[in-house]
PDB file of C-alpha atoms in Angstrom:
ATOM      1  CA  ALA A   1     104.241  42.860 162.971  1.00 72.00           C
ATOM      2  CA  GLN A   2     107.625  43.790 161.851  1.00 80.00           C
ATOM      3  CA  SER A   3     110.135  46.587 162.685  1.00 89.00           C
ATOM      4  CA  VAL A   4     113.737  47.537 162.389  1.00 94.00           C
ATOM      5  CA  THR A   5     116.022  49.433 164.767  1.00 96.00           C
ATOM      6  CA  GLN A   6     119.066  51.165 163.352  1.00 97.00           C
ATOM      7  CA  LEU A   7     121.431  51.424 166.278  1.00 96.00           C
ATOM      8  CA  ASP A   8     123.152  54.625 165.346  1.00 96.00           C
ATOM      9  CA  SER A   9     121.605  57.756 164.028  1.00 96.00           C
ATOM     10  CA  HIS A  10     124.971  59.180 162.914  1.00 97.00           C
ATOM     11  CA  VAL A  11     128.208  57.479 161.833  1.00 98.00           C
ATOM     12  CA  SER A  12     131.464  59.244 160.981  1.00 98.00           C
ATOM     13  CA  VAL A  13     134.504  57.656 159.436  1.00 98.00           C
ATOM     14  CA  SER A  14     137.507  58.720 157.519  1.00 97.00           C
ATOM     15  CA  GLU A  15     137.926  58.041 153.823  1.00 97.00           C
ATOM     16  CA  GLY A  16     139.546  54.603 153.312  1.00 97.00           C
ATOM     17  CA  THR A  17     138.510  53.161 156.583  1.00 98.00           C
ATOM     18  CA  PRO A  18     135.715  50.504 157.139  1.00 98.00           C
ATOM     19  CA  VAL A  19     132.090  51.363 157.386  1.00 98.00           C
ATOM     20  CA  LEU A  20     129.649  49.523 159.691  1.00 98.00           C
ATOM     21  CA  LEU A  21     126.002  50.547 160.007  1.00 98.00           C
ATOM     22  CA  ARG A  22     124.072  48.402 162.461  1.00 98.00           C
ATOM     23  CA  CYS A  23     120.458  47.187 162.077  1.00 97.00           C
ATOM     24  CA  ASN A  24     118.330  44.760 164.146  1.00 97.00           C
ATOM     25  CA  TYR A  25     114.984  43.577 162.994  1.00 94.00           C
ATOM     26  CA  SER A  26     111.848  42.073 164.361  1.00 90.00           C
ATOM     27  CA  SER A  27     109.531  40.036 162.282  1.00 80.00           C
ATOM     28  CA  SER A  28     106.826  37.488 162.993  1.00 72.00           C
ATOM     29  CA  TYR A  29     107.307  36.195 159.403  1.00 72.00           C
ATOM     30  CA  SER A  30     110.327  35.141 157.356  1.00 74.00           C
ATOM     31  CA  PRO A  31     111.586  38.590 156.552  1.00 82.00           C
ATOM     32  CA  SER A  32     112.943  40.259 153.382  1.00 85.00           C
ATOM     33  CA  LEU A  33     115.551  42.791 154.436  1.00 90.00           C
ATOM     34  CA  PHE A  34     116.841  45.686 152.458  1.00 92.00           C
ATOM     35  CA  TRP A  35     119.344  48.487 152.625  1.00 96.00           C
ATOM     36  CA  TYR A  36     118.418  51.733 150.829  1.00 95.00           C
ATOM     37  CA  VAL A  37     120.627  54.914 150.487  1.00 96.00           C
ATOM     38  CA  GLN A  38     119.280  58.328 150.088  1.00 94.00           C
ATOM     39  CA  HIS A  39     121.496  61.129 148.924  1.00 91.00           C
ATOM     40  CA  PRO A  40     120.377  64.712 149.579  1.00 84.00           C
ATOM     41  CA  ASN A  41     117.534  65.744 147.372  1.00 77.00           C
ATOM     42  CA  LYS A  42     117.600  62.360 145.644  1.00 82.00           C
ATOM     43  CA  GLY A  43     115.262  59.369 145.544  1.00 84.00           C
ATOM     44  CA  LEU A  44     115.927  56.279 147.598  1.00 91.00           C
ATOM     45  CA  GLN A  45     118.218  53.762 145.845  1.00 92.00           C
ATOM     46  CA  LEU A  46     118.369  50.067 146.706  1.00 91.00           C
ATOM     47  CA  LEU A  47     121.848  48.963 147.858  1.00 94.00           C
ATOM     48  CA  LEU A  48     121.117  45.271 148.418  1.00 93.00           C
ATOM     49  CA  LYS A  49     118.436  42.762 149.489  1.00 89.00           C
ATOM     50  CA  TYR A  50     118.168  39.570 151.437  1.00 88.00           C
ATOM     51  CA  THR A  51     115.329  37.257 150.565  1.00 77.00           C
ATOM     52  CA  SER A  52     116.248  33.881 152.273  1.00 73.00           C
ATOM     53  CA  ALA A  53     119.036  32.764 149.815  1.00 72.00           C
ATOM     54  CA  ALA A  54     122.647  33.298 150.817  1.00 82.00           C
ATOM     55  CA  THR A  55     123.080  35.075 154.158  1.00 88.00           C
ATOM     56  CA  LEU A  56     125.913  37.232 153.010  1.00 94.00           C
ATOM     57  CA  VAL A  57     124.482  39.615 150.365  1.00 93.00           C
ATOM     58  CA  LYS A  58     126.640  41.689 148.137  1.00 95.00           C
ATOM     59  CA  GLY A  59     125.279  45.023 146.811  1.00 94.00           C
ATOM     60  CA  ILE A  60     126.310  47.832 144.678  1.00 94.00           C
ATOM     61  CA  ASN A  61     129.294  50.183 145.353  1.00 94.00           C
ATOM     62  CA  GLY A  62     131.226  47.596 147.414  1.00 96.00           C
ATOM     63  CA  PHE A  63     128.712  47.329 150.093  1.00 97.00           C
ATOM     64  CA  GLU A  64     127.550  43.971 151.739  1.00 97.00           C
ATOM     65  CA  ALA A  65     125.332  42.757 154.560  1.00 97.00           C
ATOM     66  CA  GLU A  66     125.091  39.704 156.579  1.00 94.00           C
ATOM     67  CA  PHE A  67     121.823  38.188 157.757  1.00 93.00           C
ATOM     68  CA  LYS A  68     122.222  36.659 161.180  1.00 93.00           C
ATOM     69  CA  LYS A  69     119.009  35.049 162.383  1.00 90.00           C
ATOM     70  CA  SER A  70     120.434  34.106 165.775  1.00 91.00           C
ATOM     71  CA  GLU A  71     121.132  37.854 166.458  1.00 93.00           C
ATOM     72  CA  THR A  72     118.288  39.210 164.411  1.00 93.00           C
ATOM     73  CA  SER A  73     120.820  41.549 162.806  1.00 95.00           C
ATOM     74  CA  PHE A  74     121.405  42.714 159.242  1.00 96.00           C
ATOM     75  CA  HIS A  75     124.419  45.021 159.516  1.00 98.00           C
ATOM     76  CA  LEU A  76     125.796  46.957 156.431  1.00 98.00           C
ATOM     77  CA  THR A  77     129.500  46.916 155.940  1.00 98.00           C
ATOM     78  CA  LYS A  78     132.036  48.361 153.409  1.00 98.00           C
ATOM     79  CA  PRO A  79     135.792  47.709 153.650  1.00 97.00           C
ATOM     80  CA  SER A  80     136.846  51.278 152.607  1.00 97.00           C
ATOM     81  CA  ALA A  81     134.756  54.312 152.743  1.00 97.00           C
ATOM     82  CA  HIS A  82     134.747  56.772 149.803  1.00 97.00           C
ATOM     83  CA  MET A  83     133.616  60.420 149.992  1.00 96.00           C
ATOM     84  CA  SER A  84     130.676  59.613 147.633  1.00 95.00           C
ATOM     85  CA  ASP A  85     129.258  57.150 150.316  1.00 96.00           C
ATOM     86  CA  ALA A  86     128.237  60.220 152.439  1.00 96.00           C
ATOM     87  CA  ALA A  87     124.393  59.916 152.637  1.00 97.00           C
ATOM     88  CA  GLU A  88     121.579  58.589 154.807  1.00 97.00           C
ATOM     89  CA  TYR A  89     121.092  54.816 154.866  1.00 98.00           C
ATOM     90  CA  PHE A  90     117.900  53.082 155.688  1.00 97.00           C
ATOM     91  CA  CYS A  91     117.443  49.327 156.859  1.00 97.00           C
ATOM     92  CA  VAL A  92     114.087  48.098 155.722  1.00 93.00           C
ATOM     93  CA  VAL A  93     112.077  45.007 156.342  1.00 90.00           C
ATOM     94  CA  SER A  94     109.238  43.502 154.366  1.00 84.00           C
ATOM     95  CA  LYS A  95     107.017  40.624 154.825  1.00 69.00           C
ATOM     96  CA  HIS A  96     108.241  37.668 152.979  1.00 58.00           C
ATOM     97  CA  ASN A  97     105.835  35.172 151.447  1.00 55.00           C
ATOM     98  CA  ALA A  98     106.204  31.426 151.562  1.00 53.00           C
ATOM     99  CA  GLY A  99     106.752  31.456 147.875  1.00 55.00           C
ATOM    100  CA  GLY A 100     109.922  33.445 148.346  1.00 50.00           C
ATOM    101  CA  THR A 101     108.755  36.869 147.236  1.00 53.00           C
ATOM    102  CA  SER A 102     108.467  40.174 149.063  1.00 55.00           C
ATOM    103  CA  TYR A 103     105.109  41.448 150.011  1.00 57.00           C
ATOM    104  CA  GLY A 104     106.269  44.743 148.984  1.00 66.00           C
ATOM    105  CA  LYS A 105     104.935  47.007 151.781  1.00 77.00           C
ATOM    106  CA  LEU A 106     108.232  48.200 153.428  1.00 87.00           C
ATOM    107  CA  THR A 107     108.912  49.169 157.128  1.00 90.00           C
ATOM    108  CA  PHE A 108     111.771  51.625 157.348  1.00 94.00           C
ATOM    109  CA  GLY A 109     114.147  52.220 160.123  1.00 95.00           C
ATOM    110  CA  GLN A 110     114.956  55.707 161.313  1.00 95.00           C
ATOM    111  CA  GLY A 111     117.986  56.093 159.184  1.00 96.00           C
ATOM    112  CA  THR A 112     121.708  56.437 159.831  1.00 97.00           C
ATOM    113  CA  ILE A 113     123.498  59.486 158.459  1.00 97.00           C
ATOM    114  CA  LEU A 114     127.122  58.473 157.234  1.00 98.00           C
ATOM    115  CA  THR A 115     129.736  61.238 157.127  1.00 97.00           C
ATOM    116  CA  VAL A 116     132.960  60.603 155.485  1.00 97.00           C
ATOM    117  CA  HIS A 117     135.971  62.854 156.290  1.00 96.00           C
ATOM    118  CA  PRO A 118     138.916  63.271 153.984  1.00 94.00           C
TER     119      PRO A 118
ATOM    120  CA  GLY B   1     114.812  55.082 130.543  1.00 53.00           C
ATOM    121  CA  ALA B   2     112.788  57.580 132.714  1.00 79.00           C
ATOM    122  CA  GLY B   3     112.337  56.823 136.288  1.00 92.00           C
ATOM    123  CA  VAL B   4     109.531  57.646 138.662  1.00 95.00           C
ATOM    124  CA  SER B   5     108.662  61.445 138.376  1.00 96.00           C
ATOM    125  CA  GLN B   6     106.947  63.393 141.056  1.00 97.00           C
ATOM    126  CA  SER B   7     105.586  66.954 140.897  1.00 97.00           C
ATOM    127  CA  PRO B   8     105.858  69.487 142.080  1.00 97.00           C
ATOM    128  CA  ARG B   9     109.340  69.077 143.738  1.00 95.00           C
ATOM    129  CA  TYR B  10     108.472  71.571 146.438  1.00 97.00           C
ATOM    130  CA  LYS B  11     105.071  72.811 147.573  1.00 98.00           C
ATOM    131  CA  VAL B  12     104.308  75.439 150.195  1.00 98.00           C
ATOM    132  CA  ALA B  13     100.728  75.612 151.447  1.00 98.00           C
ATOM    133  CA  LYS B  14      99.022  77.725 154.045  1.00 97.00           C
ATOM    134  CA  ARG B  15      97.256  75.815 156.783  1.00 97.00           C
ATOM    135  CA  GLY B  16      93.789  74.919 155.589  1.00 97.00           C
ATOM    136  CA  GLN B  17      94.661  74.842 151.883  1.00 98.00           C
ATOM    137  CA  ASP B  18      94.155  71.712 149.752  1.00 98.00           C
ATOM    138  CA  VAL B  19      97.064  70.303 147.815  1.00 98.00           C
ATOM    139  CA  ALA B  20      97.614  67.604 145.171  1.00 98.00           C
ATOM    140  CA  LEU B  21     100.722  65.739 144.516  1.00 98.00           C
ATOM    141  CA  ARG B  22     101.451  63.889 141.346  1.00 98.00           C
ATOM    142  CA  CYS B  23     103.308  60.726 140.638  1.00 98.00           C
ATOM    143  CA  ASP B  24     104.224  59.384 137.167  1.00 98.00           C
ATOM    144  CA  PRO B  25     105.361  55.830 137.759  1.00 97.00           C
ATOM    145  CA  ILE B  26     107.679  53.909 135.274  1.00 95.00           C
ATOM    146  CA  SER B  27     105.572  53.031 132.285  1.00 94.00           C
ATOM    147  CA  GLY B  28     104.063  49.542 132.712  1.00 92.00           C
ATOM    148  CA  HIS B  29     104.626  49.197 136.373  1.00 92.00           C
ATOM    149  CA  VAL B  30     101.669  47.605 138.018  1.00 91.00           C
ATOM    150  CA  SER B  31     102.340  48.415 141.647  1.00 91.00           C
ATOM    151  CA  LEU B  32     102.440  51.967 142.972  1.00 94.00           C
ATOM    152  CA  PHE B  33     103.173  53.004 146.607  1.00 94.00           C
ATOM    153  CA  TRP B  34     102.918  56.356 148.489  1.00 96.00           C
ATOM    154  CA  TYR B  35     105.185  57.000 151.454  1.00 96.00           C
ATOM    155  CA  GLN B  36     105.408  59.909 153.911  1.00 97.00           C
ATOM    156  CA  GLN B  37     108.854  60.916 155.243  1.00 95.00           C
ATOM    157  CA  ALA B  38     108.819  63.388 158.126  1.00 95.00           C
ATOM    158  CA  LEU B  39     111.940  65.323 158.899  1.00 91.00           C
ATOM    159  CA  GLY B  40     114.606  63.070 160.425  1.00 88.00           C
ATOM    160  CA  GLN B  41     112.497  59.994 160.130  1.00 91.00           C
ATOM    161  CA  GLY B  42     112.333  57.024 157.810  1.00 93.00           C
ATOM    162  CA  PRO B  43     109.560  56.765 155.213  1.00 94.00           C
ATOM    163  CA  GLU B  44     106.157  55.462 156.441  1.00 94.00           C
ATOM    164  CA  PHE B  45     103.736  53.559 154.235  1.00 92.00           C
ATOM    165  CA  LEU B  46     100.600  55.437 153.259  1.00 95.00           C
ATOM    166  CA  THR B  47      98.815  53.438 150.506  1.00 94.00           C
ATOM    167  CA  TYR B  48      99.187  50.965 147.641  1.00 91.00           C
ATOM    168  CA  PHE B  49      97.771  50.584 144.297  1.00 93.00           C
ATOM    169  CA  GLN B  50      97.777  47.503 142.030  1.00 91.00           C
ATOM    170  CA  ASN B  51      96.834  49.028 138.639  1.00 94.00           C
ATOM    171  CA  GLU B  52      93.826  51.260 139.449  1.00 96.00           C
ATOM    172  CA  ALA B  53      92.750  49.337 142.389  1.00 94.00           C
ATOM    173  CA  GLN B  54      93.632  50.849 145.868  1.00 94.00           C
ATOM    174  CA  LEU B  55      94.272  47.642 147.767  1.00 89.00           C
ATOM    175  CA  ASP B  56      95.765  49.034 150.841  1.00 88.00           C
ATOM    176  CA  LYS B  57      95.169  52.408 152.449  1.00 91.00           C
ATOM    177  CA  SER B  58      95.859  51.491 156.038  1.00 90.00           C
ATOM    178  CA  GLY B  59      98.644  54.110 156.360  1.00 92.00           C
ATOM    179  CA  LEU B  60      96.693  57.074 155.453  1.00 96.00           C
ATOM    180  CA  PRO B  61      96.737  59.202 158.650  1.00 95.00           C
ATOM    181  CA  SER B  62      93.264  60.742 158.370  1.00 94.00           C
ATOM    182  CA  ASP B  63      90.346  61.146 156.179  1.00 96.00           C
ATOM    183  CA  ARG B  64      91.869  64.360 154.883  1.00 98.00           C
ATOM    184  CA  PHE B  65      94.277  62.106 152.763  1.00 98.00           C
ATOM    185  CA  PHE B  66      92.980  60.707 149.585  1.00 97.00           C
ATOM    186  CA  ALA B  67      94.849  58.975 146.711  1.00 98.00           C
ATOM    187  CA  GLU B  68      93.685  57.854 143.384  1.00 97.00           C
ATOM    188  CA  ARG B  69      95.142  56.162 140.251  1.00 97.00           C
ATOM    189  CA  PRO B  70      92.027  56.143 137.866  1.00 96.00           C
ATOM    190  CA  GLU B  71      93.743  54.765 134.754  1.00 95.00           C
ATOM    191  CA  GLY B  72      96.334  52.533 136.488  1.00 93.00           C
ATOM    192  CA  SER B  73      99.255  54.871 135.656  1.00 95.00           C
ATOM    193  CA  VAL B  74      99.479  58.384 137.060  1.00 98.00           C
ATOM    194  CA  SER B  75      98.578  58.703 140.659  1.00 98.00           C
ATOM    195  CA  THR B  76      97.542  61.778 142.747  1.00 98.00           C
ATOM    196  CA  LEU B  77      97.786  62.147 146.468  1.00 98.00           C
ATOM    197  CA  LYS B  78      95.371  64.831 147.752  1.00 98.00           C
ATOM    198  CA  ILE B  79      95.575  66.364 151.065  1.00 98.00           C
ATOM    199  CA  GLN B  80      92.578  68.408 152.181  1.00 98.00           C
ATOM    200  CA  ARG B  81      92.619  71.256 154.800  1.00 98.00           C
ATOM    201  CA  THR B  82      96.436  70.911 155.309  1.00 98.00           C
ATOM    202  CA  GLN B  83      97.783  71.027 158.837  1.00 97.00           C
ATOM    203  CA  GLN B  84     101.406  71.843 159.986  1.00 97.00           C
ATOM    204  CA  GLU B  85     101.876  68.030 160.843  1.00 96.00           C
ATOM    205  CA  ASP B  86     101.416  67.217 157.255  1.00 98.00           C
ATOM    206  CA  SER B  87     104.753  68.946 156.417  1.00 98.00           C
ATOM    207  CA  ALA B  88     106.866  66.026 155.087  1.00 97.00           C
ATOM    208  CA  VAL B  89     108.384  64.714 151.933  1.00 96.00           C
ATOM    209  CA  TYR B  90     105.932  62.464 150.058  1.00 97.00           C
ATOM    210  CA  LEU B  91     107.512  59.703 148.090  1.00 96.00           C
ATOM    211  CA  CYS B  92     106.127  57.576 145.413  1.00 96.00           C
ATOM    212  CA  ALA B  93     107.488  54.284 144.353  1.00 94.00           C
ATOM    213  CA  SER B  94     106.571  51.806 141.636  1.00 92.00           C
ATOM    214  CA  SER B  95     107.307  48.215 140.744  1.00 88.00           C
ATOM    215  CA  PRO B  96     106.558  45.905 137.820  1.00 86.00           C
ATOM    216  CA  GLY B  97     105.394  43.113 140.182  1.00 80.00           C
ATOM    217  CA  ARG B  98     102.157  42.725 141.879  1.00 76.00           C
ATOM    218  CA  LEU B  99     101.607  42.627 145.624  1.00 67.00           C
ATOM    219  CA  GLY B 100     102.990  39.430 146.968  1.00 58.00           C
ATOM    220  CA  GLN B 101     105.126  38.947 143.893  1.00 63.00           C
ATOM    221  CA  LEU B 102     107.356  41.784 144.292  1.00 54.00           C
ATOM    222  CA  ASN B 103     110.717  40.270 143.509  1.00 62.00           C
ATOM    223  CA  SER B 104     111.654  43.395 141.754  1.00 68.00           C
ATOM    224  CA  PRO B 105     112.870  46.325 143.895  1.00 75.00           C
ATOM    225  CA  LEU B 106     110.745  49.354 144.297  1.00 85.00           C
ATOM    226  CA  HIS B 107     111.828  52.374 142.151  1.00 89.00           C
ATOM    227  CA  PHE B 108     111.384  55.668 144.150  1.00 92.00           C
ATOM    228  CA  GLY B 109     110.854  59.073 142.866  1.00 94.00           C
ATOM    229  CA  ASN B 110     112.729  62.053 144.355  1.00 93.00           C
ATOM    230  CA  GLY B 111     109.673  63.127 146.359  1.00 94.00           C
ATOM    231  CA  THR B 112     107.665  66.183 146.874  1.00 96.00           C
ATOM    232  CA  ARG B 113     108.554  68.341 149.890  1.00 96.00           C
ATOM    233  CA  LEU B 114     105.431  69.829 151.382  1.00 98.00           C
ATOM    234  CA  THR B 115     105.732  72.659 153.871  1.00 98.00           C
ATOM    235  CA  VAL B 116     102.551  73.790 155.504  1.00 98.00           C
ATOM    236  CA  THR B 117     102.755  77.282 157.101  1.00 96.00           C
TER     237      THR B 117
END
């Protein structure tokens, strides 16, 4: 079984300040972990993914996440928030096969709504 | 190129009506998933197709939900005798990889928002 817990339902930051969105996971397998972003009335877009290679993963739009097995965490960060970052963010876990590929069936967290103030 | 297309974008149904939601995946994508996203929640897995074969339907909430992909491309999610609890956004996603070999990310459509009154 696998699950993710996003620790904050809402995060509010000022433009230009750092962003931290927290995620803890639980998985009985070696997990693949993802962050997806969903802008209003838009489809889900992949920000980044971890699949057992480097523990620090860089994604699009300046976002990155660090896989910490000892803490079962996969927090998303960005050094400087932009107004266009305002959206809902989902931490996602997938079963990860021994061959290094994702099973594909995704388990989503509840989501964190990021608000960016001017 | 074109992404995953879903139609209709919005659907309002009276309780008890049947609805059909369509998904056009990216051409050539082998895998197709349906997810249900209730208001304020993350998406939840409904079912998975590999080409025309429905390999996993463990997430379908009841026998009122039925999905098909007869020719391995377009998929339809049908909900019979809709109930208020069926109100949600239904998301379709596709991938060029097969189950267990999905190194490529899922490409999501914009979803169909179903409101049952």
